Short mmCIF file of C-alpha atoms and ligand atoms in Angstrom, two decimals:
data_model
loop_
_atom_site.label_atom_id
_atom_site.label_comp_id
_atom_site.label_asym_id
_atom_site.label_seq_id
_atom_site.Cartn_x
_atom_site.Cartn_y
_atom_site.Cartn_z
CA MET N 1 49.42 103.73 103.52
CA THR N 2 51.56 105.99 101.34
CA SER N 3 49.81 108.00 98.67
CA SER N 4 51.04 107.63 95.06
CA PRO N 5 53.13 110.51 93.74
CA THR N 6 51.80 112.39 90.71
CA TRP N 7 53.57 113.76 87.66
CA PRO N 8 54.68 116.03 86.17
CA ARG N 9 56.50 117.27 89.25
CA ARG N 10 58.12 120.14 87.28
CA SER N 11 54.93 121.71 85.98
CA THR N 12 54.55 124.42 88.62
CA GLY N 13 56.40 127.62 87.97
CA THR N 14 58.36 126.31 84.95
CA PRO N 15 58.20 128.76 82.05
CA ALA N 16 56.95 127.28 78.76
CA PRO N 17 59.94 126.31 76.61
CA LYS N 18 60.32 128.59 73.62
CA THR N 19 62.95 127.36 71.17
CA PHE N 20 62.28 124.65 68.62
CA ALA N 21 65.07 122.43 70.01
CA THR N 22 63.49 122.53 73.46
CA ARG N 23 59.98 122.03 72.13
CA LEU N 24 61.09 118.79 70.45
CA LEU N 25 61.71 117.38 73.92
CA HIS N 26 59.47 119.27 76.31
CA THR N 27 55.85 119.67 75.29
CA GLY N 28 54.15 118.60 78.48
CA HIS N 29 53.69 114.96 77.42
CA GLU N 30 57.22 113.75 78.05
CA VAL N 31 56.59 112.17 81.45
CA ASP N 32 53.88 109.56 81.99
CA PRO N 33 51.51 111.02 84.59
CA VAL N 34 50.77 107.60 86.12
CA THR N 35 54.26 106.18 86.61
CA GLY N 36 56.77 108.93 85.78
CA ALA N 37 58.10 106.84 82.85
CA ALA N 38 60.46 108.96 80.74
CA ALA N 39 58.77 107.99 77.46
CA VAL N 40 55.08 107.87 76.65
CA PRO N 41 53.90 104.26 77.12
CA ILE N 42 52.48 102.28 74.20
CA TYR N 43 48.80 101.84 75.00
CA GLN N 44 48.27 98.72 72.88
CA VAL N 45 44.55 98.57 73.34
CA SER N 46 41.38 98.86 71.26
CA MET N 47 38.83 99.85 73.92
CA PHE N 48 38.71 101.44 77.35
CA ASP N 49 36.56 100.29 80.26
CA GLN N 50 34.16 103.11 81.20
CA PRO N 51 33.88 104.32 84.80
CA GLY N 52 30.06 104.15 84.58
CA LEU N 53 27.05 104.52 82.33
CA GLU N 54 26.64 108.16 83.25
CA THR N 55 30.37 108.89 83.68
CA PRO N 56 32.25 108.25 80.42
CA GLY N 57 36.04 108.23 80.52
CA GLU N 58 38.28 110.43 78.34
CA PHE N 59 38.94 107.49 75.98
CA ASP N 60 36.41 104.90 74.86
CA TYR N 61 37.49 103.31 71.55
CA ALA N 62 41.02 103.60 70.14
CA ARG N 63 39.99 104.78 66.66
CA SER N 64 38.45 107.82 68.38
CA GLY N 65 41.38 108.36 70.73
CA ASN N 66 44.38 106.62 72.27
CA PRO N 67 46.71 108.11 74.93
CA THR N 68 49.88 107.31 72.93
CA ARG N 69 48.41 109.00 69.85
CA LYS N 70 47.16 111.91 71.91
CA ALA N 71 50.67 112.54 73.26
CA LEU N 72 52.14 112.43 69.75
CA GLU N 73 49.43 114.73 68.38
CA GLY N 74 50.23 117.23 71.14
CA VAL N 75 53.87 117.27 70.05
CA LEU N 76 52.87 117.65 66.38
CA ALA N 77 50.59 120.61 67.11
CA THR N 78 53.39 122.28 69.08
CA LEU N 79 55.98 121.76 66.32
CA ASP N 80 53.76 123.04 63.51
CA GLU N 81 52.32 125.81 65.77
CA GLY N 82 48.80 124.63 65.02
CA ALA N 83 45.48 124.71 66.88
CA GLY N 84 45.46 120.91 66.60
CA ALA N 85 47.23 118.00 64.93
CA PHE N 86 46.35 114.46 63.92
CA ALA N 87 48.32 111.28 63.22
CA PHE N 88 47.44 108.92 60.37
CA GLY N 89 48.54 105.54 59.07
CA SER N 90 50.54 107.11 56.20
CA GLY N 91 51.17 110.42 54.46
CA MET N 92 48.61 109.40 51.83
CA ALA N 93 46.05 108.57 54.54
CA ALA N 94 46.64 112.04 56.03
CA LEU N 95 46.29 113.77 52.66
CA SER N 96 43.28 111.71 51.58
CA THR N 97 41.50 112.47 54.85
CA VAL N 98 41.90 116.23 54.47
CA LEU N 99 40.83 116.02 50.81
CA MET N 100 37.52 114.74 52.20
CA LEU N 101 36.89 118.26 53.49
CA PHE N 102 35.89 118.99 49.87
CA SER N 103 32.74 117.93 48.00
CA ALA N 104 31.72 116.83 44.52
CA GLY N 105 31.97 119.75 42.10
CA ASP N 106 34.74 121.49 44.04
CA HIS N 107 37.97 122.31 42.22
CA LEU N 108 41.57 122.34 43.49
CA VAL N 109 44.69 124.03 42.13
CA VAL N 110 47.69 121.75 42.77
CA THR N 111 51.50 121.89 42.42
CA ASP N 112 52.30 120.23 39.09
CA ASP N 113 55.47 118.36 40.08
CA CYS N 114 53.78 117.02 43.18
CA TYR N 115 54.43 113.63 44.75
CA GLY N 116 53.31 110.86 42.35
CA GLY N 117 50.90 109.40 44.91
CA THR N 118 49.20 112.78 45.30
CA TYR N 119 48.74 112.99 41.53
CA ARG N 120 47.40 109.42 41.50
CA VAL N 121 44.89 109.84 44.33
CA LEU N 122 43.55 113.07 42.81
CA THR N 123 43.31 111.87 39.21
CA ARG N 124 42.22 108.27 39.82
CA VAL N 125 40.33 108.26 43.12
CA PHE N 126 38.94 111.68 44.11
CA SER N 127 38.14 112.46 40.45
CA ARG N 128 35.61 109.59 40.63
CA PHE N 129 33.82 111.45 43.43
CA GLY N 130 33.65 114.67 41.42
CA LEU N 131 36.62 116.55 42.93
CA LYS N 132 38.43 118.31 40.08
CA ALA N 133 42.09 119.35 40.01
CA THR N 134 44.25 121.56 37.80
CA PHE N 135 48.03 121.08 38.04
CA VAL N 136 50.18 124.20 37.67
CA ASP N 137 53.66 125.42 38.55
CA THR N 138 52.93 126.90 41.98
CA SER N 139 56.36 128.55 42.14
CA ASP N 140 54.71 131.03 39.72
CA PRO N 141 51.91 132.96 41.53
CA GLU N 142 50.54 134.29 38.22
CA ALA N 143 50.07 130.75 36.89
CA VAL N 144 48.22 129.92 40.10
CA ARG N 145 45.99 133.00 39.84
CA ALA N 146 45.11 132.08 36.24
CA ALA N 147 44.08 128.57 37.29
CA PHE N 148 41.47 129.73 39.83
CA ARG N 149 37.81 129.17 38.87
CA PRO N 150 34.61 130.18 40.62
CA GLU N 151 34.34 126.64 42.07
CA THR N 152 37.98 126.54 43.31
CA LYS N 153 37.81 125.66 47.00
CA GLY N 154 41.39 124.65 47.68
CA LEU N 155 45.00 125.26 46.78
CA LEU N 156 47.35 122.32 47.46
CA VAL N 157 51.06 123.07 47.28
CA GLU N 158 54.33 121.44 48.28
CA THR N 159 56.84 123.75 50.01
CA VAL N 160 59.57 122.08 47.99
CA SER N 161 58.28 120.13 45.03
CA ASN N 162 59.22 116.68 43.95
CA PRO N 163 61.47 115.79 42.13
CA PHE N 164 62.65 119.22 40.85
CA LEU N 165 62.73 120.80 44.31
CA ARG N 166 61.07 124.05 43.21
CA ARG N 167 60.09 126.28 46.13
CA THR N 168 56.60 127.66 46.53
CA ASP N 169 56.08 130.93 48.39
CA VAL N 170 53.55 130.06 51.09
CA LYS N 171 52.81 133.73 51.91
CA ALA N 172 52.00 134.50 48.26
CA MET N 173 49.82 131.36 48.06
CA SER N 174 48.05 132.34 51.26
CA ALA N 175 47.24 135.80 49.87
CA LEU N 176 45.79 134.19 46.72
CA ALA N 177 43.81 131.61 48.67
CA ARG N 178 42.31 134.35 50.88
CA THR N 179 41.38 136.47 47.86
CA TYR N 180 39.46 133.58 46.31
CA GLY N 181 38.07 132.16 49.58
CA ALA N 182 39.95 128.86 49.17
CA LEU N 183 41.68 126.71 51.79
CA LEU N 184 45.46 126.57 51.54
CA LEU N 185 46.83 123.05 52.09
CA VAL N 186 50.61 122.63 52.24
CA ASP N 187 52.53 119.37 51.98
CA ASN N 188 55.68 120.18 53.96
CA THR N 189 57.24 116.71 53.86
CA PHE N 190 60.51 117.83 52.24
CA LEU N 191 61.33 120.55 54.76
CA SER N 192 59.79 119.32 58.04
CA PRO N 193 58.66 121.72 60.80
CA TYR N 194 62.31 122.36 61.66
CA LEU N 195 62.90 124.28 58.40
CA SER N 196 59.41 125.59 57.64
CA ARG N 197 56.15 126.18 59.51
CA PRO N 198 53.55 127.08 56.89
CA LEU N 199 50.72 127.66 59.42
CA THR N 200 52.64 130.72 60.63
CA GLU N 201 52.72 132.02 57.03
CA GLY N 202 48.98 131.78 56.45
CA ALA N 203 48.44 128.14 55.46
CA ASP N 204 45.25 126.54 56.80
CA ILE N 205 46.40 122.91 56.82
CA VAL N 206 49.84 121.31 56.81
CA VAL N 207 50.41 117.68 55.85
CA HIS N 208 53.59 115.68 56.33
CA SER N 209 54.55 112.23 55.24
CA ALA N 210 56.04 111.54 58.68
CA THR N 211 57.59 108.44 57.11
CA LYS N 212 60.33 110.87 56.04
CA PHE N 213 62.17 113.45 58.19
CA LEU N 214 59.82 113.38 61.20
CA GLY N 215 60.30 109.63 61.74
CA GLY N 216 63.75 109.73 60.19
CA HIS N 217 64.85 106.12 60.66
CA SER N 218 63.21 104.15 57.79
CA ASP N 219 61.15 102.20 60.32
CA VAL N 220 57.66 103.68 60.29
CA ILE N 221 55.00 104.65 57.74
CA ALA N 222 52.98 107.58 59.09
CA GLY N 223 51.30 110.84 58.14
CA THR N 224 50.39 113.98 60.04
CA VAL N 225 48.02 116.91 59.68
CA ALA N 226 48.20 120.18 61.60
CA VAL N 227 45.61 122.94 61.30
CA ARG N 228 45.52 126.69 61.91
CA THR N 229 42.14 127.09 63.63
CA PRO N 230 40.08 125.24 66.27
CA GLU N 231 37.20 125.03 63.73
CA LEU N 232 39.40 123.14 61.26
CA ALA N 233 40.67 120.96 64.12
CA LYS N 234 37.07 119.96 64.82
CA GLU N 235 36.41 119.13 61.16
CA VAL N 236 39.61 117.12 60.72
CA TYR N 237 39.03 115.24 63.98
CA PHE N 238 35.54 114.36 62.73
CA LEU N 239 37.02 112.98 59.49
CA GLN N 240 39.87 111.17 61.27
CA ASN N 241 37.35 109.32 63.41
CA ALA N 242 34.77 108.85 60.62
CA VAL N 243 37.24 107.55 58.03
CA GLY N 244 39.46 105.78 60.56
CA ALA N 245 42.92 105.86 58.94
CA VAL N 246 44.58 106.40 62.34
CA LEU N 247 48.18 105.67 63.32
CA GLY N 248 48.60 102.66 65.64
CA PRO N 249 50.16 103.09 69.10
CA GLN N 250 53.47 101.32 68.31
CA ASP N 251 54.02 103.63 65.34
CA CYS N 252 53.00 106.66 67.41
CA PHE N 253 55.71 105.70 69.87
CA LEU N 254 58.34 105.28 67.14
CA LEU N 255 57.41 108.57 65.55
CA GLN N 256 57.64 110.39 68.86
CA ARG N 257 61.07 108.90 69.45
CA GLY N 258 62.25 109.94 65.99
CA ILE N 259 60.98 113.49 66.45
CA LYS N 260 63.19 114.03 69.50
CA THR N 261 66.28 114.11 67.25
CA LEU N 262 64.71 115.99 64.31
CA GLN N 263 66.78 119.14 64.75
CA VAL N 264 70.18 117.50 65.17
CA ARG N 265 69.54 115.19 62.23
CA MET N 266 68.36 117.99 59.98
CA GLU N 267 71.16 120.38 60.86
CA ARG N 268 73.74 117.81 59.85
CA GLN N 269 71.85 116.52 56.78
CA VAL N 270 71.22 120.03 55.42
CA ARG N 271 74.89 120.95 55.83
CA THR N 272 75.99 117.82 53.96
CA ALA N 273 73.34 118.32 51.24
CA ALA N 274 74.48 121.91 50.57
CA ALA N 275 78.11 120.76 50.33
CA LEU N 276 77.19 117.90 47.99
CA ALA N 277 75.07 120.18 45.77
CA ARG N 278 78.07 122.51 45.30
CA TRP N 279 80.39 119.59 44.62
CA LEU N 280 77.99 117.91 42.15
CA ALA N 281 77.61 121.20 40.22
CA GLY N 282 81.33 121.02 39.37
CA ARG N 283 81.22 117.47 37.95
CA HIS N 284 81.32 117.06 34.19
CA GLU N 285 79.23 113.84 34.34
CA ILE N 286 76.24 115.89 35.53
CA GLU N 287 74.05 118.06 33.30
CA LYS N 288 72.20 119.95 36.01
CA VAL N 289 71.85 120.10 39.79
CA TYR N 290 68.56 121.05 41.48
CA TYR N 291 69.00 122.31 45.03
CA PRO N 292 66.69 124.98 46.48
CA GLY N 293 69.24 126.22 49.04
CA ILE N 294 67.29 124.56 51.86
CA GLY N 295 66.60 120.98 52.90
CA ALA N 296 68.46 117.69 52.73
CA VAL N 297 67.42 116.47 49.28
CA VAL N 298 69.40 117.18 46.11
CA SER N 299 68.23 116.22 42.62
CA PHE N 300 70.49 116.08 39.60
CA ARG N 301 70.37 115.05 35.96
CA LEU N 302 73.10 112.73 34.68
CA ALA N 303 74.66 113.57 31.32
CA SER N 304 72.55 110.81 29.68
CA ASP N 305 69.77 108.31 30.42
CA ALA N 306 72.26 105.57 29.46
CA MET N 307 74.37 106.29 32.57
CA THR N 308 71.69 105.52 35.13
CA SER N 309 71.93 101.77 35.57
CA SER N 310 75.73 101.57 35.87
CA PHE N 311 75.71 104.65 38.17
CA VAL N 312 73.22 102.96 40.48
CA GLU N 313 75.07 99.62 40.37
CA ALA N 314 78.43 101.21 41.22
CA LEU N 315 77.19 103.07 44.33
CA LYS N 316 78.01 101.42 47.65
CA LEU N 317 76.51 103.69 50.32
CA PRO N 318 72.98 104.93 49.58
CA LEU N 319 69.92 102.75 49.83
CA LEU N 320 68.07 102.51 46.50
CA GLY N 321 64.32 103.06 46.37
CA VAL N 322 61.30 105.11 47.23
CA SER N 323 61.80 107.19 50.32
CA LEU N 324 63.74 110.11 51.74
CA GLY N 325 64.49 111.86 54.98
CA ALA N 326 66.21 108.97 56.75
CA VAL N 327 69.48 108.62 58.65
CA GLU N 328 70.80 106.60 55.69
CA SER N 329 71.21 108.35 52.33
CA ILE N 330 68.61 107.16 49.82
CA LEU N 331 68.92 107.32 46.07
CA THR N 332 65.71 107.43 44.06
CA VAL N 333 65.25 107.30 40.30
CA PRO N 334 61.92 109.19 40.22
CA ALA N 335 60.90 107.77 36.81
CA ARG N 336 61.19 104.24 38.28
CA HIS N 337 60.24 104.86 41.90
CA SER N 338 58.39 107.86 43.36
CA HIS N 339 56.80 108.90 40.04
CA ALA N 340 56.25 105.48 38.47
CA SER N 341 52.51 106.00 39.06
CA VAL N 342 52.51 109.13 36.85
CA PRO N 343 51.61 108.17 33.25
CA ALA N 344 54.67 107.88 30.96
CA ALA N 345 53.60 110.74 28.67
CA GLU N 346 53.07 113.04 31.66
CA ARG N 347 56.48 112.05 33.09
CA GLU N 348 58.13 112.81 29.74
CA ARG N 349 56.36 116.19 29.58
CA ARG N 350 57.70 117.06 33.05
CA GLY N 351 61.26 115.92 32.22
CA ILE N 352 61.18 112.97 34.62
CA THR N 353 63.43 110.61 32.64
CA ASP N 354 65.87 107.93 33.84
CA ALA N 355 68.73 110.44 33.98
CA LEU N 356 67.01 112.34 36.78
CA ILE N 357 68.27 111.26 40.20
CA ARG N 358 66.97 112.31 43.61
CA PHE N 359 69.41 112.00 46.48
CA SER N 360 68.21 112.23 50.07
CA VAL N 361 71.26 112.96 52.18
CA GLY N 362 71.69 110.97 55.37
CA LEU N 363 74.09 111.16 58.28
CA GLU N 364 77.10 109.61 56.54
CA ASP N 365 80.32 111.57 56.38
CA VAL N 366 80.32 114.00 53.44
CA GLU N 367 83.73 112.82 52.24
CA ASP N 368 82.59 109.20 52.12
CA LEU N 369 79.51 110.21 50.13
CA GLN N 370 81.61 112.26 47.70
CA ALA N 371 84.07 109.39 47.18
CA ASP N 372 81.23 106.94 46.53
CA LEU N 373 79.49 109.32 44.10
CA ALA N 374 82.74 110.22 42.31
CA ASN N 375 83.55 106.57 41.70
CA ALA N 376 80.03 105.76 40.41
CA LEU N 377 79.82 108.88 38.20
CA GLY N 378 83.21 108.15 36.63
CA ARG N 379 82.35 104.53 35.91
CA ALA N 380 78.86 105.31 34.52
CA PHE N 381 80.25 108.07 32.27
CA ARG N 382 82.95 105.80 30.82
CA GLU N 383 80.55 102.92 30.24
CA ALA N 384 77.93 105.14 28.52
CA ALA N 385 80.53 106.80 26.23
N1 LIG D 1 53.89 113.73 50.15
C1 LIG D 1 55.16 113.69 49.73
C2 LIG D 1 55.83 114.95 49.32
C3 LIG D 1 55.85 112.47 49.67
O1 LIG D 1 57.13 112.43 49.24
C4 LIG D 1 55.19 111.28 50.05
C5 LIG D 1 55.86 109.97 50.00
O2 LIG D 1 56.94 109.83 49.44
C6 LIG D 1 53.86 111.37 50.48
C7 LIG D 1 53.25 112.60 50.53
C8 LIG D 1 53.11 110.14 50.88
O3 LIG D 1 53.52 109.70 52.12
P1 LIG D 1 53.46 108.16 52.60
O4 LIG D 1 54.40 107.40 51.73
O5 LIG D 1 53.86 108.21 54.03
O6 LIG D 1 52.05 107.71 52.40
#
């Protein structure tokens, strides 16, 4: 009888891969230890037979743990340089789960032009359980300092805010959070771990809507959390299992596949976004361009609200709707899509009107995108005149 081979055969003597590009592919989970399969199998299962009453297996029930999810979570922890990482059924499930680290009476300071769903869950769900939030411009550390109260237990910021793409200095936020004994939570959806790793700059918890750049292909809704310390990993694991908003194995597989090409996608998308931002700034049909010099999303304000519908109708290439970070370019009208859940008066106060456009740059050729935008801008300008 021949004995079964075991994997990974390359583990002995191989130095740990160092660069981000290599880590995307080689984290130790890339070969199935049972069969040598070159992708992690989808363990489509809810429970695991136990070896014996006194000898529990590593997995018992798939809410508590699943091998496909475990492999993905290993990759996520490596990419974000965390002590642990966790996969959830959506970005909002990830964020909501970590918000459950707080208790009634606690107060959070939060980025004011945050994702609309974040605003909604804080003001209409967690507020009912006594968690209070103050929204401030977190690109201004003094405004953040002024918003701290004795009961402030957390600071929740977005590395690049939405839709105005204002940058927040994670190191400055970390210094403030330490001074006041608060946890620093960072939503890094817009940059991805390729462009920014907030745990290395003093953040305690990083959240991603993995629906966006991590997945990258408009085919999976997912969220991730990575944490700086083993203690936080224990607490978040407890909540992940207790609340149960876990990512299913098929989606774990898709996310892991998307992550393998994160760097090549982002390199190309960032280059195209920077070129488009420069080009848009020279167009007379545009009042203002918002581009933080990093990332693959560009926002801009058309010369008037009246231009928006014909501009959108004339475009041929981008998808229209509520997402970003995909291989296809996606055009969002924040007032109608991502921020529709923000009350109208609050949207008006923040300047989120119909003329504001958010453009997530995909993998199309930059010249094709420019030609499509030029045609739509020209037509919308003429029709609104
Ligand atoms: N955070 C940011 C910055 C987002 O843009 C989004 C979604 O657009 C979310 C969180 C929520 O993620 P999901 O849609 O995966 O629940």
